[in-house]
PDB file of C-alpha atoms and ligand atoms in Angstrom:
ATOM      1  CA  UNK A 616     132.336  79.048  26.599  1.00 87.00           C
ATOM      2  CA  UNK A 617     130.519  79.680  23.303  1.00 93.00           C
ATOM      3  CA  UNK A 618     130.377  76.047  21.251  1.00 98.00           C
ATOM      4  CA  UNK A 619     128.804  75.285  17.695  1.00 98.00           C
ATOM      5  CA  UNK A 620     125.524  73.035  18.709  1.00 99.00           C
ATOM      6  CA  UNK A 621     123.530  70.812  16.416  1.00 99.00           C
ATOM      7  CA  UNK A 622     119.726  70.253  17.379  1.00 99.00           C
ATOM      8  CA  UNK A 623     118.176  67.619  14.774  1.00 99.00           C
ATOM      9  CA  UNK A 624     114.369  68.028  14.685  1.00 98.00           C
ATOM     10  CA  UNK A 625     114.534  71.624  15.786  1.00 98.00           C
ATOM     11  CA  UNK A 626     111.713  72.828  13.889  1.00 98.00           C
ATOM     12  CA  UNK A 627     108.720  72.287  16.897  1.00 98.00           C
ATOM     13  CA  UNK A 628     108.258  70.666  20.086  1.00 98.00           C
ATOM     14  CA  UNK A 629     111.557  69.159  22.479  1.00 98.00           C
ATOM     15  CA  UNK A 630     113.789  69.975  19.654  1.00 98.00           C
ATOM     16  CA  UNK A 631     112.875  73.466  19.047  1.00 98.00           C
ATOM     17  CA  UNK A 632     112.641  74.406  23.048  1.00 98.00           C
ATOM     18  CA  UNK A 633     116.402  73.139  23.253  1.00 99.00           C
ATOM     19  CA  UNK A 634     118.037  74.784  20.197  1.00 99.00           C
ATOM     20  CA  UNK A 635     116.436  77.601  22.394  1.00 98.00           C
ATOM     21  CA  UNK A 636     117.555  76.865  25.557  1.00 98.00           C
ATOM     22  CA  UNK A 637     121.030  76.008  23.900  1.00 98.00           C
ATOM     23  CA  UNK A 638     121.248  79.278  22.203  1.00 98.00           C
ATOM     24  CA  UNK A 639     120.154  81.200  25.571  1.00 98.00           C
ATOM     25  CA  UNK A 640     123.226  79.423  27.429  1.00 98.00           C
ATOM     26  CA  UNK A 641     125.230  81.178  24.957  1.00 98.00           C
ATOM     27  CA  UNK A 642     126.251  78.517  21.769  1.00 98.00           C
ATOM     28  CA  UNK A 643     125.584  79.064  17.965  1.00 98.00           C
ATOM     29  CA  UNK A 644     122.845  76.573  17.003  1.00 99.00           C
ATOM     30  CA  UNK A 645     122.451  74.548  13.481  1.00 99.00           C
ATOM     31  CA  UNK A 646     118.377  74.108  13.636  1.00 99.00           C
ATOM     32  CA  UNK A 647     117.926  70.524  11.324  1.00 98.00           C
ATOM     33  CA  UNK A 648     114.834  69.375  10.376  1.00 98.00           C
ATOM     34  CA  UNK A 649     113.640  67.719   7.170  1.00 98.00           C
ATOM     35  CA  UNK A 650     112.533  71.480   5.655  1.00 97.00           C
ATOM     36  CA  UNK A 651     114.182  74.585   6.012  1.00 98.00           C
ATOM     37  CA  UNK A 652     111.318  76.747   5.950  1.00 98.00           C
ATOM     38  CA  UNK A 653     110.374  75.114   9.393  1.00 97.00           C
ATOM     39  CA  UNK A 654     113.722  75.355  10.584  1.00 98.00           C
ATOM     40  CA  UNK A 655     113.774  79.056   9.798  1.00 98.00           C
ATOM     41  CA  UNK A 656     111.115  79.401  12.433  1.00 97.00           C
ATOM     42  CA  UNK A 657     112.934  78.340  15.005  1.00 98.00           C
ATOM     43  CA  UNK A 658     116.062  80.201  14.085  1.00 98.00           C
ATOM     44  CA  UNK A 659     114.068  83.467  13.738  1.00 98.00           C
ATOM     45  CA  UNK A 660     113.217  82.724  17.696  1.00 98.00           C
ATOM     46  CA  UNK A 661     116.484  82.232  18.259  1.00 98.00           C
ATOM     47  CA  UNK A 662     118.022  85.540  16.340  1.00 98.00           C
ATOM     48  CA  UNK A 663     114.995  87.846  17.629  1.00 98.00           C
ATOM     49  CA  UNK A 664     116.617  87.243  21.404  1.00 97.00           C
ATOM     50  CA  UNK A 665     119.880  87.903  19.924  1.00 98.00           C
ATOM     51  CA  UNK A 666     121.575  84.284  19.534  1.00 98.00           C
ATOM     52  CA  UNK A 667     123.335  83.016  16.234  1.00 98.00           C
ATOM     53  CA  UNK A 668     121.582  80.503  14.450  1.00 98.00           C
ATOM     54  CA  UNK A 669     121.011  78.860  11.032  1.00 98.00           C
ATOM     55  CA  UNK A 670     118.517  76.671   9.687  1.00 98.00           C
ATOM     56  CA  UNK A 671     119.330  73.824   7.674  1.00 98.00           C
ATOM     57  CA  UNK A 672     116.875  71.260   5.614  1.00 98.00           C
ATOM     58  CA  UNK A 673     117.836  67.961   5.604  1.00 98.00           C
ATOM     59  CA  UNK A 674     116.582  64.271   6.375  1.00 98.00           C
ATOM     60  CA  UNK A 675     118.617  62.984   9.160  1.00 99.00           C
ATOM     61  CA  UNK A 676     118.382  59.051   7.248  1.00 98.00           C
ATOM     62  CA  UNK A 677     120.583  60.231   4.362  1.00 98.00           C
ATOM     63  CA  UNK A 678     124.216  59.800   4.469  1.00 98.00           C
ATOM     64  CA  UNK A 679     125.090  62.396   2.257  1.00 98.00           C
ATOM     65  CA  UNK A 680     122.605  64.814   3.248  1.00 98.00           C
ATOM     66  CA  UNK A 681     123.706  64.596   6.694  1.00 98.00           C
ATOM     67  CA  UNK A 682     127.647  64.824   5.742  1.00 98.00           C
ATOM     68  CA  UNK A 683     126.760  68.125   3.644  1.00 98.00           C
ATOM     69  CA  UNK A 684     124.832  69.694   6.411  1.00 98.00           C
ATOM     70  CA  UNK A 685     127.548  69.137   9.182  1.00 98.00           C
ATOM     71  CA  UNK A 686     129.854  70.492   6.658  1.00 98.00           C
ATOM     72  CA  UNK A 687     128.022  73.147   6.329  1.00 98.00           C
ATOM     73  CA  UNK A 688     127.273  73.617   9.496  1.00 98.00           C
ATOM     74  CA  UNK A 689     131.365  73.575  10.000  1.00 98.00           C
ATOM     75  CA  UNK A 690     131.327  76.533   7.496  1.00 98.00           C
ATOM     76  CA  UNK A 691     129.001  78.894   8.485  1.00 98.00           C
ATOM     77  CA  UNK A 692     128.616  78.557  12.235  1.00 98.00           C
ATOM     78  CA  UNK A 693     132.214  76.633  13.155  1.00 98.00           C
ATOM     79  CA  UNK A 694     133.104  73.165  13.771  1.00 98.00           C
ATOM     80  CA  UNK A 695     130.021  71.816  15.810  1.00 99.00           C
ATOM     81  CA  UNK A 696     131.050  70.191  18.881  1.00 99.00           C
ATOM     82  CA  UNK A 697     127.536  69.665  20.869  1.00 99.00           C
ATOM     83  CA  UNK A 698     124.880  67.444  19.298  1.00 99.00           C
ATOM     84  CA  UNK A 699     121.294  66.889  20.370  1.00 99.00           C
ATOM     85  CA  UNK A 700     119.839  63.604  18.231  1.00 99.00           C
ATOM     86  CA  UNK A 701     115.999  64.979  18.755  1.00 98.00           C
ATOM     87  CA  UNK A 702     114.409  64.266  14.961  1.00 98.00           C
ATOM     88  CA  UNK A 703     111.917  61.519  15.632  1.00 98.00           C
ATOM     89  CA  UNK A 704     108.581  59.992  14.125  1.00 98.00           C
ATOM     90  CA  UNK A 705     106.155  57.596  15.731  1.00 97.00           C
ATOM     91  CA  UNK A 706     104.224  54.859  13.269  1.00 97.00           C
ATOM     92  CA  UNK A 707     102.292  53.152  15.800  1.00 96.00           C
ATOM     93  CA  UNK A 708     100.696  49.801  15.955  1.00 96.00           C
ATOM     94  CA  UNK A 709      99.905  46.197  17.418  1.00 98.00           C
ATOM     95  CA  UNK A 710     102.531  44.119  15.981  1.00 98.00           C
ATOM     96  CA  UNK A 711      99.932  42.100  13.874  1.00 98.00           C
ATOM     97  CA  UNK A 712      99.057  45.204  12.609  1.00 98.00           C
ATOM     98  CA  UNK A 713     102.865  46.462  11.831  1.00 98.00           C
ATOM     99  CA  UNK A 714     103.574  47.163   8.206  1.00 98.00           C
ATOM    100  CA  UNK A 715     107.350  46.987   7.225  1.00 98.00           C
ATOM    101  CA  UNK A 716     107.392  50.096   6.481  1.00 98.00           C
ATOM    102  CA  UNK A 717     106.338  51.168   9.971  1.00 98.00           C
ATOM    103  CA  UNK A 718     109.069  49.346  11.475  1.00 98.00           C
ATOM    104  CA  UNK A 719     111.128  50.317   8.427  1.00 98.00           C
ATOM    105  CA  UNK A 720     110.590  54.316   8.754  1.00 98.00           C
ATOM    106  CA  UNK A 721     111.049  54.223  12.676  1.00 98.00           C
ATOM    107  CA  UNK A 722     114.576  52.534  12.863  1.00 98.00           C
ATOM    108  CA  UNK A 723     115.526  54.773  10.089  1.00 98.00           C
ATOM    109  CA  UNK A 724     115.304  58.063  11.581  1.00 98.00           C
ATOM    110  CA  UNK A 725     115.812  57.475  15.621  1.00 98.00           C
ATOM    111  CA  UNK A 726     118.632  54.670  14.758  1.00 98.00           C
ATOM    112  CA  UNK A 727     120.302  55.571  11.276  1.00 99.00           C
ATOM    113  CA  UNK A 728     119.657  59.174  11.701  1.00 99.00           C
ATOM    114  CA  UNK A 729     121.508  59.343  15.177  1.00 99.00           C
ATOM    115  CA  UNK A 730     124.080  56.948  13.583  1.00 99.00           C
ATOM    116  CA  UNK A 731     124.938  59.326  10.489  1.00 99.00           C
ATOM    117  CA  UNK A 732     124.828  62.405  12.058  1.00 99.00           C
ATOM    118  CA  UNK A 733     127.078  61.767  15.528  1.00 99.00           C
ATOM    119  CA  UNK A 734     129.643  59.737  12.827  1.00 98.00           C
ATOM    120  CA  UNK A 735     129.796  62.927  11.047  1.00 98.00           C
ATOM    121  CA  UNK A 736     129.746  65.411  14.429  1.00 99.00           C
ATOM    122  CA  UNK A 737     132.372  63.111  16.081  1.00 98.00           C
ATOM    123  CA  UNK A 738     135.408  63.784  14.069  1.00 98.00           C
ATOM    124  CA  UNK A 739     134.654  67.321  14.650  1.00 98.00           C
ATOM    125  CA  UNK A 740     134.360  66.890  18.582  1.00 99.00           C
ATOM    126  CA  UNK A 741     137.947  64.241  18.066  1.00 98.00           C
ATOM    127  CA  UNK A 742     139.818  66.953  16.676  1.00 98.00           C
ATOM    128  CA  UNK A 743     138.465  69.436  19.149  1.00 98.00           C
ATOM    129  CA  UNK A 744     138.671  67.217  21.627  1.00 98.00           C
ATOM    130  CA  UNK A 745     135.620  68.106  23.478  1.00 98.00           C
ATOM    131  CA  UNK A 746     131.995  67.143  22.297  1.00 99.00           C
ATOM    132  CA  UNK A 747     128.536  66.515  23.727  1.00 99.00           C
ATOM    133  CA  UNK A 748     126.637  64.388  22.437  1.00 99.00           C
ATOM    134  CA  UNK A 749     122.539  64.220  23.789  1.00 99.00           C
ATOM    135  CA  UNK A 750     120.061  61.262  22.258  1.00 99.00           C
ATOM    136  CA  UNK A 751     116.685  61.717  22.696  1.00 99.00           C
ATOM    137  CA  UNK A 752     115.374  58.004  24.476  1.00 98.00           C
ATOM    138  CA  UNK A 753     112.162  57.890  25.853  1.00 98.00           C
ATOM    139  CA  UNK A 754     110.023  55.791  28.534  1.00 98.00           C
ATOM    140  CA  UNK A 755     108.546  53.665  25.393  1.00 98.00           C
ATOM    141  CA  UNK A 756     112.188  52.502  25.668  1.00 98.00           C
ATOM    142  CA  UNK A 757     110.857  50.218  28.772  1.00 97.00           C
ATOM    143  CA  UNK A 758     107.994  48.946  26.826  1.00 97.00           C
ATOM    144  CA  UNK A 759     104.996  50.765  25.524  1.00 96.00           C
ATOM    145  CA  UNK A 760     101.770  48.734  23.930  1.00 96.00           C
ATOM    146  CA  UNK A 761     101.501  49.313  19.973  1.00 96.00           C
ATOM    147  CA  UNK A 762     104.843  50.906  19.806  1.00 97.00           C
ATOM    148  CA  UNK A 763     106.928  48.147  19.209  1.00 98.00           C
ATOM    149  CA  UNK A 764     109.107  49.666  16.462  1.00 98.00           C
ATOM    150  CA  UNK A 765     109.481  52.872  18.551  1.00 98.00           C
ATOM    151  CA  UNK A 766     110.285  51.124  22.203  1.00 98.00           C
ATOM    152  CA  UNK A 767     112.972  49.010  20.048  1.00 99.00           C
ATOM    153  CA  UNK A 768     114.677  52.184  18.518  1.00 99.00           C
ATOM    154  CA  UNK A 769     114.371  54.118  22.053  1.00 98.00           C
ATOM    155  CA  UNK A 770     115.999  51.540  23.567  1.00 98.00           C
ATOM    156  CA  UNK A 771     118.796  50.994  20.883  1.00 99.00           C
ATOM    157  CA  UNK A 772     119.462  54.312  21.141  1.00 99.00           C
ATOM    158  CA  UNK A 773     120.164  53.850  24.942  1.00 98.00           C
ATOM    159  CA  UNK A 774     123.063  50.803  24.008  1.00 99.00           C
ATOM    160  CA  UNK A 775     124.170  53.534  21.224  1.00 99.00           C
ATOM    161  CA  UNK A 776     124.819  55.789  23.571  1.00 99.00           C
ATOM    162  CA  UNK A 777     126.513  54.247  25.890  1.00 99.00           C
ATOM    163  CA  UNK A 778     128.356  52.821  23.725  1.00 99.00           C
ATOM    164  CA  UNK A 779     129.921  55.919  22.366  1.00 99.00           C
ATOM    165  CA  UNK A 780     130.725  56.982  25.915  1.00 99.00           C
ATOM    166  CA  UNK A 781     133.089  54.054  25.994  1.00 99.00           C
ATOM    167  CA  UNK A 782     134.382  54.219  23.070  1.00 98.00           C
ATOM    168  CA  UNK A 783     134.222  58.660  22.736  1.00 98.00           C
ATOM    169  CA  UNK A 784     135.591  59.210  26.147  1.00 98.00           C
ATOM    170  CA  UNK A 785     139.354  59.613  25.948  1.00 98.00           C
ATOM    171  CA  UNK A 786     138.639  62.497  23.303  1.00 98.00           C
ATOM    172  CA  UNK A 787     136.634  64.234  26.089  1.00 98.00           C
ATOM    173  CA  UNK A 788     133.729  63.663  24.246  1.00 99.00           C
ATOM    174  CA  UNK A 789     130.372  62.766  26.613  1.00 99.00           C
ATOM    175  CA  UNK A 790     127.564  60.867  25.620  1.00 99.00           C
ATOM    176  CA  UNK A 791     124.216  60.952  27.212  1.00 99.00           C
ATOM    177  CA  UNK A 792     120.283  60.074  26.859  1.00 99.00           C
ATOM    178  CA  UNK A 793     117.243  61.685  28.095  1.00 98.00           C
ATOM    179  CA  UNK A 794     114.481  59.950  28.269  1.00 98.00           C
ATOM    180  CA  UNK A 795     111.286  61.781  28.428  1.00 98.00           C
ATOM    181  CA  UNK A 796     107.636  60.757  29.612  1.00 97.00           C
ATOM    182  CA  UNK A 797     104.722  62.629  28.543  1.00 96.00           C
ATOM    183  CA  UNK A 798     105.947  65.635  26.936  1.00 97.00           C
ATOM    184  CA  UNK A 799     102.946  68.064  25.075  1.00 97.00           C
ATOM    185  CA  UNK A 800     104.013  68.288  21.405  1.00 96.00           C
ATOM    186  CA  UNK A 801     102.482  67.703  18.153  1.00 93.00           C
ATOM    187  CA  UNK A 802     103.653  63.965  18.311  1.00 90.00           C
ATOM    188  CA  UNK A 803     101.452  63.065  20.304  1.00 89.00           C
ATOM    189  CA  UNK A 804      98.169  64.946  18.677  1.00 91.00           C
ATOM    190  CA  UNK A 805      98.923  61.445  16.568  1.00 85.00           C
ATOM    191  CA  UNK A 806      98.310  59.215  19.585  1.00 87.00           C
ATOM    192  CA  UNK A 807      95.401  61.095  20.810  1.00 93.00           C
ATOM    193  CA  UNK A 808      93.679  60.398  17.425  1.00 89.00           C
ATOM    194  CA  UNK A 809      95.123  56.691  17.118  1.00 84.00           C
ATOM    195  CA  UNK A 810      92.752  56.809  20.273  1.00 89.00           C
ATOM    196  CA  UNK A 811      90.049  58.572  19.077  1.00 94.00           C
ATOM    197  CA  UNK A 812      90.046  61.117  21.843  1.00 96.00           C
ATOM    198  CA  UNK A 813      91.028  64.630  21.722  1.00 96.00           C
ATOM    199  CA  UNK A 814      94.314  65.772  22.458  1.00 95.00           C
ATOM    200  CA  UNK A 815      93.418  67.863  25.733  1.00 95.00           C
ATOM    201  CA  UNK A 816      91.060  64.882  26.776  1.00 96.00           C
ATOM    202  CA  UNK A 817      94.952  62.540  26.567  1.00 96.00           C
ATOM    203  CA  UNK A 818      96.782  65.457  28.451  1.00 96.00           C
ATOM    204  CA  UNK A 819      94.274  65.424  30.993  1.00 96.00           C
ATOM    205  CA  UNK A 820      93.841  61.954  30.993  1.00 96.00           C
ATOM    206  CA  UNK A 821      97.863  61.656  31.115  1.00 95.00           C
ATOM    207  CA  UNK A 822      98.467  64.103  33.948  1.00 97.00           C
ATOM    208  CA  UNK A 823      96.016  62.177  36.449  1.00 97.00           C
ATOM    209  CA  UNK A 824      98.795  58.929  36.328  1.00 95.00           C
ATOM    210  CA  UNK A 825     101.839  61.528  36.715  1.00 97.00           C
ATOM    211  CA  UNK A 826     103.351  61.880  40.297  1.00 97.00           C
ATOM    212  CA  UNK A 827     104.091  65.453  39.452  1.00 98.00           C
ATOM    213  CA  UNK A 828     100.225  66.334  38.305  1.00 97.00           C
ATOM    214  CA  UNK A 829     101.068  67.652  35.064  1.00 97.00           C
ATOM    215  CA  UNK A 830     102.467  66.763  31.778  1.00 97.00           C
ATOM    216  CA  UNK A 831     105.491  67.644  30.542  1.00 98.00           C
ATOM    217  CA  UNK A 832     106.731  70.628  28.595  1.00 98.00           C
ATOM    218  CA  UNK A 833     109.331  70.643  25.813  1.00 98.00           C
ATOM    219  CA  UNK A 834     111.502  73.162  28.150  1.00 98.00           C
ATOM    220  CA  UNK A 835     111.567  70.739  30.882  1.00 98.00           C
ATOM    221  CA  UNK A 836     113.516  68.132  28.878  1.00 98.00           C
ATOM    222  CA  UNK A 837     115.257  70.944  27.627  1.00 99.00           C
ATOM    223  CA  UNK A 838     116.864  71.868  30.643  1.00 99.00           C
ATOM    224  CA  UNK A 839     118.119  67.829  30.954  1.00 99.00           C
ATOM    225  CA  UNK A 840     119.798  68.072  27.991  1.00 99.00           C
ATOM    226  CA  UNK A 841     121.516  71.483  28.723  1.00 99.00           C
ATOM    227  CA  UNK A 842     122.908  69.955  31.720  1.00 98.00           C
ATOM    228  CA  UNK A 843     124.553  67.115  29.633  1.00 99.00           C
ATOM    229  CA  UNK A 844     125.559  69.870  27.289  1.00 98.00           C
ATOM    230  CA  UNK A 845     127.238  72.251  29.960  1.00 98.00           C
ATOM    231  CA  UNK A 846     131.146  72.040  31.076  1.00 98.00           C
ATOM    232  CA  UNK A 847     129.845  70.976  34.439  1.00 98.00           C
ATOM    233  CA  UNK A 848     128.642  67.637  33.219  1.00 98.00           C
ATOM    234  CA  UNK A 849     132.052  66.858  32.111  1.00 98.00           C
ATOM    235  CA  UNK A 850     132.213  63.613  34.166  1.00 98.00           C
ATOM    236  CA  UNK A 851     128.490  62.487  33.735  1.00 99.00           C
ATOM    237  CA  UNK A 852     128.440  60.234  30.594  1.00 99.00           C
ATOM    238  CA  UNK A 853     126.584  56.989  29.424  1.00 99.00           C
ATOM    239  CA  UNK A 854     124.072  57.761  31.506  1.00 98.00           C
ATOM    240  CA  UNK A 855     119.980  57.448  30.859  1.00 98.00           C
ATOM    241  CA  UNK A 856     117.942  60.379  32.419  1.00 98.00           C
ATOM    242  CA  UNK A 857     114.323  59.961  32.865  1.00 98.00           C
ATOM    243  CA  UNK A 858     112.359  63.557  32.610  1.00 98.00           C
ATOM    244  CA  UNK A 859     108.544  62.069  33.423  1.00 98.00           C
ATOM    245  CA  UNK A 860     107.458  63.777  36.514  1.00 98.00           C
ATOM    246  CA  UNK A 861     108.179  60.329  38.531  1.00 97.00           C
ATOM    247  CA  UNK A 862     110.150  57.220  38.384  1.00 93.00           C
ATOM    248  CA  UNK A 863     108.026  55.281  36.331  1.00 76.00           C
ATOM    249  CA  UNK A 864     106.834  55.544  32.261  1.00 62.00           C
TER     250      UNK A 864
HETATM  251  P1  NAP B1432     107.723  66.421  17.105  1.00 90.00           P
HETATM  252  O1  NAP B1432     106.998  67.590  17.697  1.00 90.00           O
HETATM  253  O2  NAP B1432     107.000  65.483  16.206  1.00 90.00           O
HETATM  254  O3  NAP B1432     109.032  66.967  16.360  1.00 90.00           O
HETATM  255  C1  NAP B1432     109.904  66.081  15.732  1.00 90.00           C
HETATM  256  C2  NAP B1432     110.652  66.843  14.660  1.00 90.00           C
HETATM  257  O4  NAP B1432     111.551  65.929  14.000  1.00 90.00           O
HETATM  258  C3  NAP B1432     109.723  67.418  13.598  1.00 90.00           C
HETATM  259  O5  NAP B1432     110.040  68.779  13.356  1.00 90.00           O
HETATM  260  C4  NAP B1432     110.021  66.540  12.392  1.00 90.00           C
HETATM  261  O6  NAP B1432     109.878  67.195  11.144  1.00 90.00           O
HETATM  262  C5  NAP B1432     111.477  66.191  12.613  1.00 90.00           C
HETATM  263  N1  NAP B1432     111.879  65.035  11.812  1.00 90.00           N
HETATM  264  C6  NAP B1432     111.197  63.874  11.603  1.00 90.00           C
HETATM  265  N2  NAP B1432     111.878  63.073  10.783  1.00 90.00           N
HETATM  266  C7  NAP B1432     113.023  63.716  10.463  1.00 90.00           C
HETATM  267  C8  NAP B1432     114.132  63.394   9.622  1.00 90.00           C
HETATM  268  N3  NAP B1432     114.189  62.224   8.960  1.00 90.00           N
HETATM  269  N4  NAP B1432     115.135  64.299   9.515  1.00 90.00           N
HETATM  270  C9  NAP B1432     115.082  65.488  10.168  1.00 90.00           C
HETATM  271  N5  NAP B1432     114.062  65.842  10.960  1.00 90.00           N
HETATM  272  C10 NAP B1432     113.036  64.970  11.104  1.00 90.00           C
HETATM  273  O7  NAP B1432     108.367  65.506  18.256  1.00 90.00           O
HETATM  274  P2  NAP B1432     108.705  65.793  19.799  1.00 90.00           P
HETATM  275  O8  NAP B1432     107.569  65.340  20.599  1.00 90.00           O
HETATM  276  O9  NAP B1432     109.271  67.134  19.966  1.00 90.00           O
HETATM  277  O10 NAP B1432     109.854  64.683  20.015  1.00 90.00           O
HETATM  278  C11 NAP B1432     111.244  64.965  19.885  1.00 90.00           C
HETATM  279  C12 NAP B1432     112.030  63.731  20.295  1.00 90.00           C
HETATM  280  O11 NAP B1432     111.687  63.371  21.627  1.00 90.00           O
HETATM  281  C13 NAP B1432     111.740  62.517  19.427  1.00 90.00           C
HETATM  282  O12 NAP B1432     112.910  61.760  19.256  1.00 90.00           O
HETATM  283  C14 NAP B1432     110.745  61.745  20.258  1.00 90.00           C
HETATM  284  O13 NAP B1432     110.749  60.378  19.942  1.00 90.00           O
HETATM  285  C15 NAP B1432     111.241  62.030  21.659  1.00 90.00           C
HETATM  286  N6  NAP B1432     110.226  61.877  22.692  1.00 90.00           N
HETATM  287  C16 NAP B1432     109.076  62.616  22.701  1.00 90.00           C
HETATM  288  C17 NAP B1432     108.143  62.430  23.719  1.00 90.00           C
HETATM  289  C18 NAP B1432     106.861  63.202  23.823  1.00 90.00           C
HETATM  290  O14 NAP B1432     106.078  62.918  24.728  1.00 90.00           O
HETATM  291  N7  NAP B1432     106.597  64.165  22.964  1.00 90.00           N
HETATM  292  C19 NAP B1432     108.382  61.483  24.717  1.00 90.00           C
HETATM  293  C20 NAP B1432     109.553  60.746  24.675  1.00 90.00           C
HETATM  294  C21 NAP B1432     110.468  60.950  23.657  1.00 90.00           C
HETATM  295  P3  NAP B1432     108.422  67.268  10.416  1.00 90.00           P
HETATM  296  O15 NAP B1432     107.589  68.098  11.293  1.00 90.00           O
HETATM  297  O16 NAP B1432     108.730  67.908   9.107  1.00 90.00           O
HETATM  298  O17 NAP B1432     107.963  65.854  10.288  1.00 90.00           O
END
């Protein structure tokens, strides 16, 4: 069945691969990401394979922003009943080395951007009652050194979604994380120069402590988060699904 999806963050990397994948299994996708220009980009990949798409600008931390984009989103595409919580950002550091407004910007998009936006994509899902509702976790969420802001909002994101599987399912609404590992996007061109090492030099470097020999791809978590999207999952929710090539971060 065709369904209105929302993919925050769809402008590059995990986000961009699923409002992809989610427009291949057949749904309408509202690309968000902080400027529409980059959206379009993703849309246009989208529309060139012959999906439905639109690209919105907006910052995911805004209340009002976010409750004129779903509305919008409602308007042109149809009520959206499938939501991927993807936008992130990464302001690493020791903790003695942790400004405020590192800790500040991180909890505002992964935590009050997921917040705001499923809020506004729930009463959607209520009234249809059906919804999906993905959050993007990650390994940090078990600990991760200089990423103490980022491991706390992964792993608040994990009792979030839970959470709204308790509280979502009677409206057949599902709520699920995936967690990825190493996964080679942009974000982490950051780390590798936070290291001082090139960014093939940390893939390759990466891939030697991965059971599977490689690093990730943006499709392969992707394809996790279509599952928890598809009518089959149905009776999967609350649950945390690593995508790291092996058991451990
Ligand atoms: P990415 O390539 O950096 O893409 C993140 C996207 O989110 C960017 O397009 C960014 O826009 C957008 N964004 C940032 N702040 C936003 C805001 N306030 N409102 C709307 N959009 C915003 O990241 P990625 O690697 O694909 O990661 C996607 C998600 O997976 C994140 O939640 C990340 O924490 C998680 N994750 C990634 C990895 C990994 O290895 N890559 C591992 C585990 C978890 P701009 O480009 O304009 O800043």
């Amino acid at each position: 069945m065709t369904r209105t999806a929302i993919v925050t963050g769809g402008a590059r990397g995990i986000g961009a691969a699923t409002a992809r994948r989610l427009a291949a299994d057949g749904h309408a996708v509202a690309v968000v990401d902080l400027l529409e220009e980059h959206a379009a980009e993703t849309v246009a990949s989208i529309t060139d394979e012959g999906g439905r798409a639109l690209a919105i600008g907006a910052d995911v931390s805004d209340a009002d922003v976010v409750a004129a984009a779903v509305a919008r989103v409602a308007d042109e595409l149809g009520a959206p009943t499938i939501l991927v919580n993807n936008a992130g950002i990464l302001r690493d550091n020791l903790l003695f080395k942790m400004s405020d407004g590192d800790w500040d910007a991180v909890m505002q998009v992964h935590l009050r951007g997921a917040f705001l936006m499923t809020r506004a994509v729930q009463a959607h899902q209520v009234e249809a009652k059906w919804g999906r509702i993905v959050n993007l976790s990650s390994t940090s969420a078990l600990g991760n050194r200089g990423q103490a802001n980022y491991a706390a909002a992964k792993a608040g994101l994990q009792g979030f979604t839970k959470t709204l599987a308790i509280e979502l399912g009677r409206y057949g609404i599902t709520a699920n994380a995936v967690a990825p590992g190493f996964i080679a996007t942009d974000m982490l061109r950051q780390t590798a120069e936070r290291m001082s090492i090139t960014f093939e030099q940390l893939l390759e470097g990466a891939a030697k402590e991965i059971p599977v020999g490689r690093v990730g791809q943006p499709e392969d978590v992707a394809a996790a988060v279509a599952y928890f999207c598809s009518e089959a999952a149905s009776f999967v929710s609350g649950q945390v699904l690593y995508v790291a090539g092996g058991p451990k971060a």
